[in-house]
């Protein structure tokens, strides 16, 4: 099925461990995004990639790095996980850059840092 | 930054009832989207509606940009409408999401 695929769906890390969240889309979208969602909150943008080869910080980038590997793939890396990074992470893509195109979201990664 | 307030925070309905969800924002925006997050966590884009009115089946949305609000109407609600409804506004790449309206539809 066409869409945005995130892996893994669930992950438990110990404080200080590192990991990479993977995201791939098969809709030939140009722009991709990483969001985090915390209980009772809306989504907050961590990083985005307006087009292949570019990445930019969002609202809450501290503690994260990203890589736009190619047009399809956009990964999010936690170098040294902290309990404050316990959250649900969503990857999204859109046809073109900017918030004037509808987003397609992945199914999310539930991350717990202990 | 832009403040986004959604009301009501929680809503409980019987199947078949109608409802109106509201999104107020504090500044002029070029873009506004409504999303539904189902009880399993999946986020679906419902409308891209910076102004005017759009309809999709039992759902419709109206944005009055000059008065800085948007409304989402759900008619003849079904249990599958349960979940959290978010509006998000933004002028460029970094939208601001509201905290959502949690909707429960009972059979």
Short mmCIF file of C-alpha atoms in Angstrom, two decimals:
data_model
loop_
_atom_site.label_atom_id
_atom_site.label_comp_id
_atom_site.label_asym_id
_atom_site.label_seq_id
_atom_site.Cartn_x
_atom_site.Cartn_y
_atom_site.Cartn_z
CA UNK A 1 0.00 0.00 0.00
CA UNK A 2 1.23 3.47 -0.81
CA UNK A 3 2.10 5.63 2.13
CA UNK A 4 4.63 6.37 4.82
CA UNK A 5 6.32 3.48 6.59
CA UNK A 6 8.03 3.87 9.95
CA UNK A 7 10.19 1.38 11.78
CA UNK A 8 10.28 0.26 14.50
CA UNK A 9 6.77 0.57 15.94
CA UNK A 10 7.91 0.20 19.54
CA UNK A 11 11.29 0.65 21.23
CA UNK A 12 12.60 0.75 24.77
CA UNK A 13 16.00 2.34 25.33
CA UNK A 14 18.18 2.86 28.34
CA UNK A 15 19.37 6.37 29.10
CA UNK A 16 22.44 7.12 27.02
CA UNK A 17 21.77 4.56 24.31
CA UNK A 18 21.48 5.59 20.69
CA UNK A 19 19.07 4.57 17.99
CA UNK A 20 17.78 5.56 14.57
CA UNK A 21 14.14 5.75 13.56
CA UNK A 22 13.57 4.96 9.94
CA UNK A 23 10.99 6.48 7.63
CA UNK A 24 10.28 5.81 3.96
CA UNK A 25 7.58 7.09 1.63
CA UNK A 26 6.62 5.78 -1.78
CA UNK A 27 4.44 8.66 -3.01
CA UNK A 28 7.28 10.58 -4.67
CA UNK A 29 6.79 13.39 -2.17
CA UNK A 30 9.42 16.07 -1.97
CA UNK A 31 9.11 17.11 1.67
CA UNK A 32 9.41 14.98 4.80
CA UNK A 33 9.01 15.73 8.50
CA UNK A 34 9.62 14.30 11.95
CA UNK A 35 7.21 15.15 14.76
CA UNK A 36 6.90 14.12 18.37
CA UNK A 37 3.64 13.82 20.27
CA UNK A 38 3.50 13.94 24.05
CA UNK A 39 0.43 13.13 26.20
CA UNK A 40 -2.24 15.81 26.02
CA UNK A 41 -0.27 17.79 23.50
CA UNK A 42 -0.44 18.43 19.84
CA UNK A 43 2.42 17.52 17.58
CA UNK A 44 5.69 19.41 17.61
CA UNK A 45 8.04 19.53 14.66
CA UNK A 46 11.56 18.22 15.33
CA UNK A 47 13.19 18.48 11.89
CA UNK A 48 12.03 18.71 8.32
CA UNK A 49 13.46 18.23 4.88
CA UNK A 50 11.94 20.50 2.27
CA UNK A 51 13.57 18.57 -0.55
CA UNK A 52 16.18 15.92 -1.13
CA UNK A 53 19.55 17.12 0.14
CA UNK A 54 18.22 19.69 2.60
CA UNK A 55 17.28 19.52 6.27
CA UNK A 56 16.23 22.20 8.74
CA UNK A 57 15.44 22.48 12.41
CA UNK A 58 11.88 22.60 13.61
CA UNK A 59 10.48 23.64 16.94
CA UNK A 60 12.24 21.06 19.19
CA UNK A 61 15.47 19.86 17.51
CA UNK A 62 17.74 19.51 20.56
CA UNK A 63 18.98 15.97 21.12
CA UNK A 64 18.16 14.80 17.58
CA UNK A 65 19.85 14.54 14.21
CA UNK A 66 18.36 13.70 10.84
CA UNK A 67 19.48 12.40 7.48
CA UNK A 68 17.64 12.69 4.19
CA UNK A 69 19.19 9.62 2.65
CA UNK A 70 17.40 10.01 -0.70
CA UNK A 71 14.03 11.24 -1.88
CA UNK A 72 12.23 8.31 -0.23
CA UNK A 73 13.96 8.05 3.14
CA UNK A 74 14.31 10.39 6.11
CA UNK A 75 15.82 9.05 9.34
CA UNK A 76 15.85 10.48 12.86
CA UNK A 77 18.73 9.68 15.21
CA UNK A 78 18.93 9.95 18.96
CA UNK A 79 22.63 9.95 19.84
CA UNK A 80 22.26 9.71 23.63
CA UNK A 81 18.68 9.04 24.64
CA UNK A 82 17.20 10.81 27.66
CA UNK A 83 13.94 10.14 29.54
CA UNK A 84 12.60 13.47 28.23
CA UNK A 85 12.66 11.91 24.76
CA UNK A 86 10.03 9.36 25.74
CA UNK A 87 7.31 10.10 23.22
CA UNK A 88 5.49 8.94 20.14
CA UNK A 89 7.32 9.89 16.98
CA UNK A 90 5.60 10.46 13.66
CA UNK A 91 7.11 10.81 10.26
CA UNK A 92 5.13 12.64 7.58
CA UNK A 93 5.52 13.62 3.97
CA UNK A 94 3.94 16.12 1.62
CA UNK A 95 3.98 16.68 -2.09
CA UNK A 96 5.78 19.98 -1.88
CA UNK A 97 7.41 22.16 0.69
CA UNK A 98 5.46 24.18 3.14
CA UNK A 99 2.37 23.61 5.20
CA UNK A 100 0.07 24.37 2.30
CA UNK A 101 -0.05 20.75 1.18
CA UNK A 102 -1.77 17.92 2.96
CA UNK A 103 0.39 15.70 5.08
CA UNK A 104 0.51 11.91 4.99
CA UNK A 105 1.60 10.43 8.30
CA UNK A 106 3.25 7.18 9.20
CA UNK A 107 1.78 5.00 11.93
CA UNK A 108 4.19 6.20 14.60
CA UNK A 109 6.99 4.86 16.79
CA UNK A 110 6.35 4.62 20.51
CA UNK A 111 9.69 5.21 22.26
CA UNK A 112 10.30 4.76 25.96
CA UNK A 113 13.60 5.81 27.52
CA UNK A 114 14.23 4.37 30.98
CA UNK B 1 4.47 32.41 18.17
CA UNK B 2 0.96 31.63 17.10
CA UNK B 3 -1.38 30.37 19.79
CA UNK B 4 -3.94 27.74 18.82
CA UNK B 5 -6.87 26.93 21.06
CA UNK B 6 -9.33 24.14 20.42
CA UNK B 7 -12.68 23.68 22.04
CA UNK B 8 -14.21 21.77 23.58
CA UNK B 9 -11.32 19.68 24.94
CA UNK B 10 -13.58 16.66 25.36
CA UNK B 11 -16.85 15.67 23.74
CA UNK B 12 -19.06 12.63 24.25
CA UNK B 13 -21.87 11.90 21.80
CA UNK B 14 -24.43 9.28 21.03
CA UNK B 15 -24.25 7.81 17.57
CA UNK B 16 -26.24 9.91 15.14
CA UNK B 17 -25.67 13.24 16.88
CA UNK B 18 -24.10 16.27 15.24
CA UNK B 19 -21.19 18.26 16.62
CA UNK B 20 -19.10 21.35 16.00
CA UNK B 21 -15.43 21.61 16.92
CA UNK B 22 -13.75 24.98 17.05
CA UNK B 23 -10.18 26.14 16.45
CA UNK B 24 -9.16 29.70 17.34
CA UNK B 25 -5.78 31.10 16.40
CA UNK B 26 -4.05 34.25 17.51
CA UNK B 27 -2.56 35.60 14.29
CA UNK B 28 -3.09 35.67 10.57
CA UNK B 29 -2.16 32.41 8.91
CA UNK B 30 -1.83 31.21 5.35
CA UNK B 31 -2.50 27.58 6.06
CA UNK B 32 -4.79 25.54 8.25
CA UNK B 33 -5.34 21.82 8.34
CA UNK B 34 -7.61 19.51 10.31
CA UNK B 35 -6.46 16.04 11.32
CA UNK B 36 -8.11 13.03 12.93
CA UNK B 37 -6.13 10.70 15.16
CA UNK B 38 -7.98 7.42 15.61
CA UNK B 39 -7.86 5.40 18.85
CA UNK B 40 -4.97 3.36 17.42
CA UNK B 41 -2.88 6.48 16.92
CA UNK B 42 -3.07 6.84 13.16
CA UNK B 43 -3.20 10.45 11.95
CA UNK B 44 -5.27 11.29 8.90
CA UNK B 45 -5.43 14.60 7.13
CA UNK B 46 -9.07 15.67 6.84
CA UNK B 47 -8.95 19.12 5.28
CA UNK B 48 -6.54 21.69 4.05
CA UNK B 49 -8.64 24.82 4.50
CA UNK B 50 -6.94 28.21 4.88
CA UNK B 51 -10.26 29.91 4.08
CA UNK B 52 -13.77 29.12 2.92
CA UNK B 53 -15.77 25.94 3.28
CA UNK B 54 -15.13 22.37 2.23
CA UNK B 55 -17.15 19.21 2.59
CA UNK B 56 -16.22 15.56 2.53
CA UNK B 57 -19.10 13.23 3.23
CA UNK B 58 -20.42 13.78 6.74
CA UNK B 59 -17.57 16.14 7.59
CA UNK B 60 -17.30 19.76 6.62
CA UNK B 61 -15.03 22.60 7.64
CA UNK B 62 -15.22 26.37 7.50
CA UNK B 63 -12.39 28.80 8.10
CA UNK B 64 -12.98 32.52 8.59
CA UNK B 65 -9.42 33.74 8.33
CA UNK B 66 -10.27 37.39 9.01
CA UNK B 67 -11.81 36.40 12.35
CA UNK B 68 -9.13 33.80 13.10
CA UNK B 69 -11.19 30.70 13.61
CA UNK B 70 -12.09 27.47 11.94
CA UNK B 71 -14.97 25.07 12.58
CA UNK B 72 -15.19 21.35 11.91
CA UNK B 73 -18.69 19.93 11.61
CA UNK B 74 -19.44 16.27 12.08
CA UNK B 75 -22.94 15.22 11.14
CA UNK B 76 -24.66 11.94 11.99
CA UNK B 77 -21.67 10.84 14.03
CA UNK B 78 -20.55 7.21 13.99
CA UNK B 79 -18.43 5.23 16.43
CA UNK B 80 -15.62 5.31 13.88
CA UNK B 81 -15.48 9.11 14.33
CA UNK B 82 -14.04 8.60 17.81
CA UNK B 83 -10.54 9.88 18.39
CA UNK B 84 -8.79 13.20 18.69
CA UNK B 85 -9.26 16.03 16.22
CA UNK B 86 -6.39 18.46 15.77
CA UNK B 87 -6.20 21.69 13.91
CA UNK B 88 -2.83 23.03 12.88
CA UNK B 89 -1.97 26.44 11.52
CA UNK B 90 1.14 27.87 9.99
CA UNK B 91 2.59 30.31 7.55
CA UNK B 92 5.49 28.26 6.30
CA UNK B 93 7.19 25.06 7.34
CA UNK B 94 6.59 24.94 11.05
CA UNK B 95 2.92 24.59 11.88
CA UNK B 96 1.50 25.00 15.34
CA UNK B 97 -0.86 22.29 16.47
CA UNK B 98 -3.66 22.76 18.92
CA UNK B 99 -4.04 20.33 21.81
CA UNK B 100 -6.99 18.66 20.19
CA UNK B 101 -10.59 17.77 20.90
CA UNK B 102 -11.10 14.25 22.17
CA UNK B 103 -14.33 12.80 20.77
CA UNK B 104 -16.03 9.64 21.99
CA UNK B 105 -19.06 8.40 20.09
CA UNK B 106 -21.13 5.79 21.89
CA UNK B 107 -23.28 3.28 19.98
#
